mmCIF file of C-alpha atoms and ligand atoms in Angstrom:
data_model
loop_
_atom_site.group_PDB
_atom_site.id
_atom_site.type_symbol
_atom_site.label_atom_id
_atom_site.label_comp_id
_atom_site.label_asym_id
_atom_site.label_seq_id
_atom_site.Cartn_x
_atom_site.Cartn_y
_atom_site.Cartn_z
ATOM 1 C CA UNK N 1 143.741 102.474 105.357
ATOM 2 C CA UNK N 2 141.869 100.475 102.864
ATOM 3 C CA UNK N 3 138.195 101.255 103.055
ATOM 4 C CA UNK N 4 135.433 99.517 101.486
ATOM 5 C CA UNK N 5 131.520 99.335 102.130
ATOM 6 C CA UNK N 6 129.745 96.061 102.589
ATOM 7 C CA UNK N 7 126.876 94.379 103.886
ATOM 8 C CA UNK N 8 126.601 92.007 107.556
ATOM 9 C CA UNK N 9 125.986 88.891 106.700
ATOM 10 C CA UNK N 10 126.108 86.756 109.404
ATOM 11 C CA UNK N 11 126.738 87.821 113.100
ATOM 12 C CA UNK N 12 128.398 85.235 115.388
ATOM 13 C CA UNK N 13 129.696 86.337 118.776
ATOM 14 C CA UNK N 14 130.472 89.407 118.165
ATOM 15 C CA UNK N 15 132.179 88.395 115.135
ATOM 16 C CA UNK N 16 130.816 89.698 112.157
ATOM 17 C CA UNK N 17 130.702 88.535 108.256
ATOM 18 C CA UNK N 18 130.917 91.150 105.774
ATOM 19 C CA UNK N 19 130.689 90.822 101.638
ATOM 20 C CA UNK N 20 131.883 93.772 99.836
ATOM 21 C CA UNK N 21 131.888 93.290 96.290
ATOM 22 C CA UNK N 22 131.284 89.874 96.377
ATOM 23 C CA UNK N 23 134.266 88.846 98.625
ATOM 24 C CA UNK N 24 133.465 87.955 102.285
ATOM 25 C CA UNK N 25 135.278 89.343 104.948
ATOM 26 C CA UNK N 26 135.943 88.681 108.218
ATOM 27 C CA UNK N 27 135.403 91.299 110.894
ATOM 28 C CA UNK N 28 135.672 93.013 114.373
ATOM 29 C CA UNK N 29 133.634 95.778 115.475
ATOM 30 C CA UNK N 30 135.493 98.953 116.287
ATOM 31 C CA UNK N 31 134.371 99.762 120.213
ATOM 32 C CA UNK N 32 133.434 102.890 119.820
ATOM 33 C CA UNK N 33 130.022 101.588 118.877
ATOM 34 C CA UNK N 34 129.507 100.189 121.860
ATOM 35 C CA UNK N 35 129.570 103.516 123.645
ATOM 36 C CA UNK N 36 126.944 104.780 121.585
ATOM 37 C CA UNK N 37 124.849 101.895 121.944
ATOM 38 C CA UNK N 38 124.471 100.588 118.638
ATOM 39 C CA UNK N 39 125.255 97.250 117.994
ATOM 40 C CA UNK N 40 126.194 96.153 114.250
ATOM 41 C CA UNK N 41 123.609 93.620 113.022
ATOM 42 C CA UNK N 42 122.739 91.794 109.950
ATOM 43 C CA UNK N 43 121.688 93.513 106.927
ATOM 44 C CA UNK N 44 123.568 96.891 108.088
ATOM 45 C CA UNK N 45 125.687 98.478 105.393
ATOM 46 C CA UNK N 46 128.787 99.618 106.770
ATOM 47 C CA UNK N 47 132.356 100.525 106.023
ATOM 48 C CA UNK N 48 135.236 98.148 106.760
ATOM 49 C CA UNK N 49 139.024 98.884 106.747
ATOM 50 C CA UNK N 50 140.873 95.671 105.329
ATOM 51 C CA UNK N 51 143.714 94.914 107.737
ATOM 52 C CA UNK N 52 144.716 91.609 105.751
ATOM 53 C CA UNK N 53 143.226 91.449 102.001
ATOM 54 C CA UNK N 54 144.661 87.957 102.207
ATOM 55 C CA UNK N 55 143.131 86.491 104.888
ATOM 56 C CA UNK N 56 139.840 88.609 104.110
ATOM 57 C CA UNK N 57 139.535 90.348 107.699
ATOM 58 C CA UNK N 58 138.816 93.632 108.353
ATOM 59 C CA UNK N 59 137.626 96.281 111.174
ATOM 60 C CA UNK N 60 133.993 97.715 110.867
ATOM 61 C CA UNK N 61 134.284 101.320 110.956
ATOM 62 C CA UNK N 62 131.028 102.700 109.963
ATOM 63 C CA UNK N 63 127.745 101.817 110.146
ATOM 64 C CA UNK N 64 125.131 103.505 108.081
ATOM 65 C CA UNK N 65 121.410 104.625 108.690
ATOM 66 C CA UNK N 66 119.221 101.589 108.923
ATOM 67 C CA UNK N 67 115.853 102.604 106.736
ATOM 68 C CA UNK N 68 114.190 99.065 108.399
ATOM 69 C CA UNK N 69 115.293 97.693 111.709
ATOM 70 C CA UNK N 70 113.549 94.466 112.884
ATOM 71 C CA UNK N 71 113.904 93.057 116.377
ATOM 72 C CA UNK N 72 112.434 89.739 115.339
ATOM 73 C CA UNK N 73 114.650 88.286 113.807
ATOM 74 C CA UNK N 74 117.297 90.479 114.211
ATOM 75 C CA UNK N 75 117.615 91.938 111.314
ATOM 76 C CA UNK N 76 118.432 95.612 109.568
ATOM 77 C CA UNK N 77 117.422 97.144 105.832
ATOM 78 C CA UNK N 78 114.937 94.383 105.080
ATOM 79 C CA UNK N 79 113.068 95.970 101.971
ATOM 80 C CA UNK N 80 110.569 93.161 101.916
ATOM 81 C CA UNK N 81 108.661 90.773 103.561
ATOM 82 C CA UNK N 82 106.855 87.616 101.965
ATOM 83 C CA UNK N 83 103.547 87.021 104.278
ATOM 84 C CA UNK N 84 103.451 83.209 103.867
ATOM 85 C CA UNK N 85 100.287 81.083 104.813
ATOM 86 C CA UNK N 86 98.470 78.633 103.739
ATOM 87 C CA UNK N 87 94.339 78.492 102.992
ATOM 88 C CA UNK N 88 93.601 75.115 104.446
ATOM 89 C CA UNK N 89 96.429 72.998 106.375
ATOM 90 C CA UNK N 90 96.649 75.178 108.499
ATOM 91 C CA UNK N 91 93.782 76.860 108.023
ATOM 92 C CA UNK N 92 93.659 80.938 106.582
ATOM 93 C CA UNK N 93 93.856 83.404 109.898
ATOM 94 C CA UNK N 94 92.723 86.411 108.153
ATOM 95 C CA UNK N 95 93.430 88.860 111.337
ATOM 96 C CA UNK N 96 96.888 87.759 111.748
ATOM 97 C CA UNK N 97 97.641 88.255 108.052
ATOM 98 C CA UNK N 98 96.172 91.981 108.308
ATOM 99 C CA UNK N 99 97.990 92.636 111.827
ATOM 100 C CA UNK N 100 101.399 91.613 110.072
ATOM 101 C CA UNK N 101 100.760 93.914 106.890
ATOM 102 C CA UNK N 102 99.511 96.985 109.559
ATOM 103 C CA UNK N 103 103.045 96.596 111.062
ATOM 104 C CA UNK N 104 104.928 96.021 108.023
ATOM 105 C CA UNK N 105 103.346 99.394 106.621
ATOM 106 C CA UNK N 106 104.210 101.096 110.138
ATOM 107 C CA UNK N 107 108.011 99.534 109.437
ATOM 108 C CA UNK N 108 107.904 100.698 105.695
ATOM 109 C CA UNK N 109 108.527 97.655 103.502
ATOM 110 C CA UNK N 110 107.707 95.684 100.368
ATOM 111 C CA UNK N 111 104.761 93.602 101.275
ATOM 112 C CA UNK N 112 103.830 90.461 99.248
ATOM 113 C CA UNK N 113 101.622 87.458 100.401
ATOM 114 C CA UNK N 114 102.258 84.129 99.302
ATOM 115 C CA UNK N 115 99.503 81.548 99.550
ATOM 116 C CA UNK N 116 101.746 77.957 99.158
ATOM 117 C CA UNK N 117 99.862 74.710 99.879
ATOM 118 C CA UNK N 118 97.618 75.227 96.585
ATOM 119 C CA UNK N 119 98.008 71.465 95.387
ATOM 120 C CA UNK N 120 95.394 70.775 98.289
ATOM 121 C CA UNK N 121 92.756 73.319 97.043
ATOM 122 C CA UNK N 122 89.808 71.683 94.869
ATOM 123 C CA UNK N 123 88.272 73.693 92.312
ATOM 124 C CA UNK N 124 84.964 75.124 95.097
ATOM 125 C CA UNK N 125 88.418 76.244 97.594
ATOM 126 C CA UNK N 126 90.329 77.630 93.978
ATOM 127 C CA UNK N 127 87.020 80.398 93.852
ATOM 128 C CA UNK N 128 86.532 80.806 97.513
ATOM 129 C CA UNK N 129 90.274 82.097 97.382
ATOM 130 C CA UNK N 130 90.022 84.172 94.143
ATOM 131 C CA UNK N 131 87.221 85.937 95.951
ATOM 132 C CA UNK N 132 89.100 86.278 99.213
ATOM 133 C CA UNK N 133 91.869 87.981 97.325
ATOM 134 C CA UNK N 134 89.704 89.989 94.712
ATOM 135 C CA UNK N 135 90.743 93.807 94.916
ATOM 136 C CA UNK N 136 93.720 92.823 97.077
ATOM 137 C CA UNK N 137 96.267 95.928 97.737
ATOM 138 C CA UNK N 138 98.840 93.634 97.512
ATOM 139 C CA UNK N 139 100.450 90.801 95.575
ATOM 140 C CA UNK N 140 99.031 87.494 96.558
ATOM 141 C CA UNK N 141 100.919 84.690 95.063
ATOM 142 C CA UNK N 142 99.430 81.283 94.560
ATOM 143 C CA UNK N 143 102.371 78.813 95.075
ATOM 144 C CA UNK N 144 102.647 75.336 95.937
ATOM 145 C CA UNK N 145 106.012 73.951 96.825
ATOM 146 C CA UNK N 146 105.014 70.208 96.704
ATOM 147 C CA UNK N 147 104.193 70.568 92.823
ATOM 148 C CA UNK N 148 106.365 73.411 92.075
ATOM 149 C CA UNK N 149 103.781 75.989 91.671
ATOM 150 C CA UNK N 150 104.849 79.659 90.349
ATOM 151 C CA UNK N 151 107.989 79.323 92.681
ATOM 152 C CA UNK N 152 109.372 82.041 90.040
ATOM 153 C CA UNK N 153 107.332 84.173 91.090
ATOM 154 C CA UNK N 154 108.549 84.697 94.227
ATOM 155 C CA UNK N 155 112.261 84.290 93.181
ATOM 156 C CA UNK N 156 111.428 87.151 90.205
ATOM 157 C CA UNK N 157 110.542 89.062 93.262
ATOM 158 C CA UNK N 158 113.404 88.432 95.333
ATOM 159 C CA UNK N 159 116.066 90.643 92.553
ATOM 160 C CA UNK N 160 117.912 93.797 94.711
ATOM 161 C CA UNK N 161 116.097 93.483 97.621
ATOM 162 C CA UNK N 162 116.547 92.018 101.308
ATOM 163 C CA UNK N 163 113.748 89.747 101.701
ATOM 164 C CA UNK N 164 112.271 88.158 104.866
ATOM 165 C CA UNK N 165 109.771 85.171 105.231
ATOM 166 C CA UNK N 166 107.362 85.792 107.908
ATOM 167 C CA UNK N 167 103.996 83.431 108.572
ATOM 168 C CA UNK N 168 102.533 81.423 111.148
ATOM 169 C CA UNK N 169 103.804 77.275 111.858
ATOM 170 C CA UNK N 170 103.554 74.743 109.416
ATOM 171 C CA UNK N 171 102.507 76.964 106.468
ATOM 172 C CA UNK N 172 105.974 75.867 104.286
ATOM 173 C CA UNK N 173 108.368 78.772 105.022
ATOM 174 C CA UNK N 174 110.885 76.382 106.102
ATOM 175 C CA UNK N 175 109.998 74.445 102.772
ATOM 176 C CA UNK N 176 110.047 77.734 100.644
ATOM 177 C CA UNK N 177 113.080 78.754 101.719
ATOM 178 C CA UNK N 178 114.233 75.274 100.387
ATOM 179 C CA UNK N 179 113.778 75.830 97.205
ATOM 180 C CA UNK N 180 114.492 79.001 96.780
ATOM 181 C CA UNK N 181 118.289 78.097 98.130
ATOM 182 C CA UNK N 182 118.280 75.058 96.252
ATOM 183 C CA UNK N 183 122.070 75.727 93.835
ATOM 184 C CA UNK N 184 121.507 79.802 94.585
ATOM 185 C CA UNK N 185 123.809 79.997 97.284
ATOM 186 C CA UNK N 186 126.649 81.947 97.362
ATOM 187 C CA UNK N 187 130.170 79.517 98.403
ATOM 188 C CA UNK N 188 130.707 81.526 101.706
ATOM 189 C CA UNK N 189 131.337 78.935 103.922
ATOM 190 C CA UNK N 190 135.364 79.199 103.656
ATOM 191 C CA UNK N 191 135.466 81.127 106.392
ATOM 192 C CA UNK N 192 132.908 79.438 108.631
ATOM 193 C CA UNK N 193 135.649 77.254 109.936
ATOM 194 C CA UNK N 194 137.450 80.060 111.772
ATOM 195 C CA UNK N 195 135.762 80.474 114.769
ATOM 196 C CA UNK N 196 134.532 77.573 116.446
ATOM 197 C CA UNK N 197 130.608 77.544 117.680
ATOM 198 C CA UNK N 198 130.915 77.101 121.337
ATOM 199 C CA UNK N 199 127.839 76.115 123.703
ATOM 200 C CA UNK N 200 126.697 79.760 124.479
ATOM 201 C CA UNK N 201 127.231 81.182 121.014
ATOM 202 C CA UNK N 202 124.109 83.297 119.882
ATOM 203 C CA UNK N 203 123.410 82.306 116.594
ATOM 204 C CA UNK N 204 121.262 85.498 114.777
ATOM 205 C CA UNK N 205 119.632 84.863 111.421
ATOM 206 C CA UNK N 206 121.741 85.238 108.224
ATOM 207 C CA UNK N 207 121.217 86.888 105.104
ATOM 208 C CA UNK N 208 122.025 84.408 102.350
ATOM 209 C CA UNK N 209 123.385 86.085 98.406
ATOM 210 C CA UNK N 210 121.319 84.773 95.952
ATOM 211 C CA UNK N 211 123.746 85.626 93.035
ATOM 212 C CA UNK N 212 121.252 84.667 89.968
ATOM 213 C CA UNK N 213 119.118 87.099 91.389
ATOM 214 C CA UNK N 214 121.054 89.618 93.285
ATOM 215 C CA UNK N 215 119.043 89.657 96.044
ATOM 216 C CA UNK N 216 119.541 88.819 99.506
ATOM 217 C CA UNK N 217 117.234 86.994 101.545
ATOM 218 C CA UNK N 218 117.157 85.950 105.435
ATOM 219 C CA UNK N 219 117.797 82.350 106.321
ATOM 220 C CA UNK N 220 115.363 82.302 109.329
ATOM 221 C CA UNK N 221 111.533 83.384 108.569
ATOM 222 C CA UNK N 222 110.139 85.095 111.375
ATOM 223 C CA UNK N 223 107.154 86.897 113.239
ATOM 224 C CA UNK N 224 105.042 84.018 114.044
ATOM 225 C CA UNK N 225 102.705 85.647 115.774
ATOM 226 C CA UNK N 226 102.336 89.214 116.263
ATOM 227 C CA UNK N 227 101.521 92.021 118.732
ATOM 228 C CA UNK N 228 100.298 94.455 116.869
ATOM 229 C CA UNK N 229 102.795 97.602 116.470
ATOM 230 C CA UNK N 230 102.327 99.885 120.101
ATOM 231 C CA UNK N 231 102.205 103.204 117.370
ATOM 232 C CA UNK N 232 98.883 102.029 116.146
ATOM 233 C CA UNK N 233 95.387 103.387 117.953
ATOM 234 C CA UNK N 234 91.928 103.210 117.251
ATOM 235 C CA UNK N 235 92.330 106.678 115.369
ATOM 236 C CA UNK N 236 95.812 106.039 112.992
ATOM 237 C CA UNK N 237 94.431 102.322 112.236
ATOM 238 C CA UNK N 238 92.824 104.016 109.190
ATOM 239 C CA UNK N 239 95.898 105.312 107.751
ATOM 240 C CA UNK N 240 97.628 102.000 107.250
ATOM 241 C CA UNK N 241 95.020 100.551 105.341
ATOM 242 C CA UNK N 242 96.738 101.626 101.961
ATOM 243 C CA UNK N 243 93.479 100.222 100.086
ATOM 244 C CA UNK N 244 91.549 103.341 101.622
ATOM 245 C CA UNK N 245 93.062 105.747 100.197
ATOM 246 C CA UNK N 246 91.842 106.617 97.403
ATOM 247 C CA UNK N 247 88.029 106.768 98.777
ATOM 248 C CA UNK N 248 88.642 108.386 101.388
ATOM 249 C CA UNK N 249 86.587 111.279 100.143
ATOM 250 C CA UNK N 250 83.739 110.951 103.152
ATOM 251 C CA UNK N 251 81.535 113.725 104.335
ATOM 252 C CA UNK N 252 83.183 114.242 107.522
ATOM 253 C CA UNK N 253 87.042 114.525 107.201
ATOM 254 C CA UNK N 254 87.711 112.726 110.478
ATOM 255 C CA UNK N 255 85.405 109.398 109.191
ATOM 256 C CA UNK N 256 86.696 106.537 111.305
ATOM 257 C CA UNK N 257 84.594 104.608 108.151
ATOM 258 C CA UNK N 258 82.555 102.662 110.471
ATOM 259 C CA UNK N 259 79.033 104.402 111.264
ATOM 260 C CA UNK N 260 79.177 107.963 109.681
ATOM 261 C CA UNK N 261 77.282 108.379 107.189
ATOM 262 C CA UNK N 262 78.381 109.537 103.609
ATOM 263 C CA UNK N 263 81.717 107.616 104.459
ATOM 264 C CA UNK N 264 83.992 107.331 100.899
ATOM 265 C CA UNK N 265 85.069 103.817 101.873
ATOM 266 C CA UNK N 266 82.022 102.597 103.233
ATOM 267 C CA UNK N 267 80.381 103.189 99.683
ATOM 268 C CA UNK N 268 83.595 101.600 97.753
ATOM 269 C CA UNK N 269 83.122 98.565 99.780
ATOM 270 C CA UNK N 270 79.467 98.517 98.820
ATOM 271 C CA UNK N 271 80.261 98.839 95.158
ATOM 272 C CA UNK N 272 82.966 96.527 95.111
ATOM 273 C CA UNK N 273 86.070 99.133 94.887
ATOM 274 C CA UNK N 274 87.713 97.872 98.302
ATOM 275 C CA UNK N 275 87.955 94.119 99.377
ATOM 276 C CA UNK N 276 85.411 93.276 101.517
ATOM 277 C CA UNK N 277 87.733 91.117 104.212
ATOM 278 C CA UNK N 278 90.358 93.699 104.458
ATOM 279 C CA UNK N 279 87.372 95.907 105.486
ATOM 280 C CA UNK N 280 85.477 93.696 107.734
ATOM 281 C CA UNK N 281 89.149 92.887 109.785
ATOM 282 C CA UNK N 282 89.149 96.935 109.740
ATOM 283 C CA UNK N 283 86.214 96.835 111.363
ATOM 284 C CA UNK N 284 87.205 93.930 113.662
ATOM 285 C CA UNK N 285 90.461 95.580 114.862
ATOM 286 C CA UNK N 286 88.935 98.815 114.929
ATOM 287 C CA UNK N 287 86.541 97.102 117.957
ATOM 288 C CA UNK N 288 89.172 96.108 119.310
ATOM 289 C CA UNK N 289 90.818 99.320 119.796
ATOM 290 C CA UNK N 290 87.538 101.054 121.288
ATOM 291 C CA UNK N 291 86.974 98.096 123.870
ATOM 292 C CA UNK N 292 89.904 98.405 125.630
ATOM 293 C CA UNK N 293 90.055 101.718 126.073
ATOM 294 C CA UNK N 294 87.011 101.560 128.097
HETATM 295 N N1 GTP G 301 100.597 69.748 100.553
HETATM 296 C C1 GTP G 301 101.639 70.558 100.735
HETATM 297 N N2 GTP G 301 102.366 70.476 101.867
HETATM 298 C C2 GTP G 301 103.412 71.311 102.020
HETATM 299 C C3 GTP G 301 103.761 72.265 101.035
HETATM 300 N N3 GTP G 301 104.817 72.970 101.487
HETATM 301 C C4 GTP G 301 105.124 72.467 102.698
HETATM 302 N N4 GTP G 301 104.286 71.465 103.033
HETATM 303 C C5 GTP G 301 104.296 70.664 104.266
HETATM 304 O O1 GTP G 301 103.837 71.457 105.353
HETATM 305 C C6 GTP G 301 104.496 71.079 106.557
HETATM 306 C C7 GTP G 301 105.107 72.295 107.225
HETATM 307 O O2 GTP G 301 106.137 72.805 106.399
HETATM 308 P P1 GTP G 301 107.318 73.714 106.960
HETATM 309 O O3 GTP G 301 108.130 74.146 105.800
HETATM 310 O O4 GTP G 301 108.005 73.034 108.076
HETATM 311 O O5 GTP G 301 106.465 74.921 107.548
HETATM 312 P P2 GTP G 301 106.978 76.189 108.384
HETATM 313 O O6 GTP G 301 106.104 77.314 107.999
HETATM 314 O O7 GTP G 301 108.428 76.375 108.208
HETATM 315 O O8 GTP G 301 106.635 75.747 109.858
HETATM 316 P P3 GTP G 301 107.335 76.194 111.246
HETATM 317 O O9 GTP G 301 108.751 75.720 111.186
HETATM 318 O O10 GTP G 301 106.514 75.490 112.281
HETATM 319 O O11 GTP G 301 107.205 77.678 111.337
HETATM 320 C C8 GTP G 301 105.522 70.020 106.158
HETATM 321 O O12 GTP G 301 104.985 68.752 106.435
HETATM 322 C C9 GTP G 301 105.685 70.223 104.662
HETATM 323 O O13 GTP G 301 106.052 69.038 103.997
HETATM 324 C C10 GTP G 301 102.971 72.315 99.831
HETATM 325 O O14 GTP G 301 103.189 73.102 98.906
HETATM 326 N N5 GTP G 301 101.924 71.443 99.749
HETATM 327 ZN ZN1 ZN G 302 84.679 107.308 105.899
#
């Protein structure tokens, strides 16, 4: 037995493309996962036994705890997620951009939002923005891909993680992705040539080796638009609002931070302490909540 661990890849029918130490292998799934319901998937790490080191193919034998799994795309271990939109073409939809970070906190990962299209913004849009995004928990990059526009940023970003785009249409993911693959790709495609794509193969997204950063990032953004997560309720909505935390000091120590009075994050909003959007979509998707369960 020759054992080595690795990462999926690519998943083709069940077929399954595996880089361990930078060499790609080949590889079949042992059954026996199929009895116990787990199917391999991109971004697992898992063990394969080499059955022909020349031909690079092995047998998946193990497949190891996922800390992420996402169903759309299909995709396990992602440690980060790029929020992608844009502020005016399309225009800014401020609840779906907190509804994907309340379910990317539920899932556990890295959560950075990029704001690309900035070439269109005037100087009036450049302040609206910077006040948008004053006090934001998060990173908020301003990028443009049409003029080239702190690109780096995001590829500084992408270094030993698995990274996901995620935004709504026609923000530029497809164009981000561009770029950021643009001479960064891995040669993997050797082995593409081995199976044949027939008409009813299910293509999954990929997870493509960026070696100048050692990072690996998936070749498909996703999450258009969202549902938000079915562990979130009226009452737990509070504790995924990171930005809260630290004010959540209020008088009565189950505040929902909406009408109580001496409320911690009420008062930090007031001041200037927590952004005022991410508290007003609080707010918003706290009503939401309390509507329909009546
Ligand atoms: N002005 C401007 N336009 C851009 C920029 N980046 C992308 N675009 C344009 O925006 C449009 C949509 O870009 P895509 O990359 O297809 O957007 P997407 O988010 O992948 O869209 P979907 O595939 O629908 O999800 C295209 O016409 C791009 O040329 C940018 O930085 N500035
Ligand atoms: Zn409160």
């Amino acid at each position: 037995m020759n054992i080595v661990d690795g990462i999926i890849v690519k998943a083709i029918d069940g077929f399954y493309y595996v880089i361990c130490e930078k060499v790609e292998y080949f590889c079949k799934s042992r059954k026996k996962f199929r009895f116990k319901e787990i199917e391999p998937k991109v971004g697992d790490n898992v063990s394969i036994n080499i059955i022909d080191k020349d031909k690079k193919e092995g047998v998946i034998e193990k497949i190891y705890d996922r800390t992420t799994d996402f169903i759309r795309p299909q995709l396990s271990n992602v440690t980060q997620v790029f929020i992608v939109l844009s502020y005016k073409e399309p225009k800014i939809n401020l609840e779906l951009l907190n509804k994907l970070i309340i379910n990317f906190e539920v899932l556990g990962v890295k959560i950075c939002v990029v704001i690309n299209k900035c070439d269109l913004h005037d100087e009036e849009s450049s302040i609206e923005l910077n006040k948008l995004f004053e006090k934001f928990p998060y990173d908020v990059l301003f990028v443009s891909v049409k003029d080239n526009l702190n690109i780096n940023c995001i590829k500084e970003k992408l270094s030993k993680n698995i990274s996901c785009f995620c935004g709504p249409s026609g923000v530029g993911k497809s164009s981000l992705l561009n770029v950021i693959f643009d001479k960064n790709v891995m040669e993997t495609s050797e082995l593409s040539c081995k199976i044949k794509r027939g008409r009813h193969t299910t293509r999954f997204s990929q997870l493509i080796y960026l070696k100048d950063f050692d990072g690996y990032i998936a070749d498909t953004p996703g999450f258009t638009s969202i549902e938000i997560s079915k562990d979130i309720n009226q009452y737990n909505l509070k504790n995924y609002f990171i930005d809260f935390y630290n004010y959540d000091n209020c008088k009565f120590r189950e505040c929902n931070h909406i009408t109580e009075h001496g409320c911690g994050v009420k008062h930090a909003v007031e001041i200037g302490e927590i952004n005022k959007m991410r508290y007003d979509m609080y707010v918003k998707i706290y009503n939401k909540f309390k509507e329909k369960r009546r």
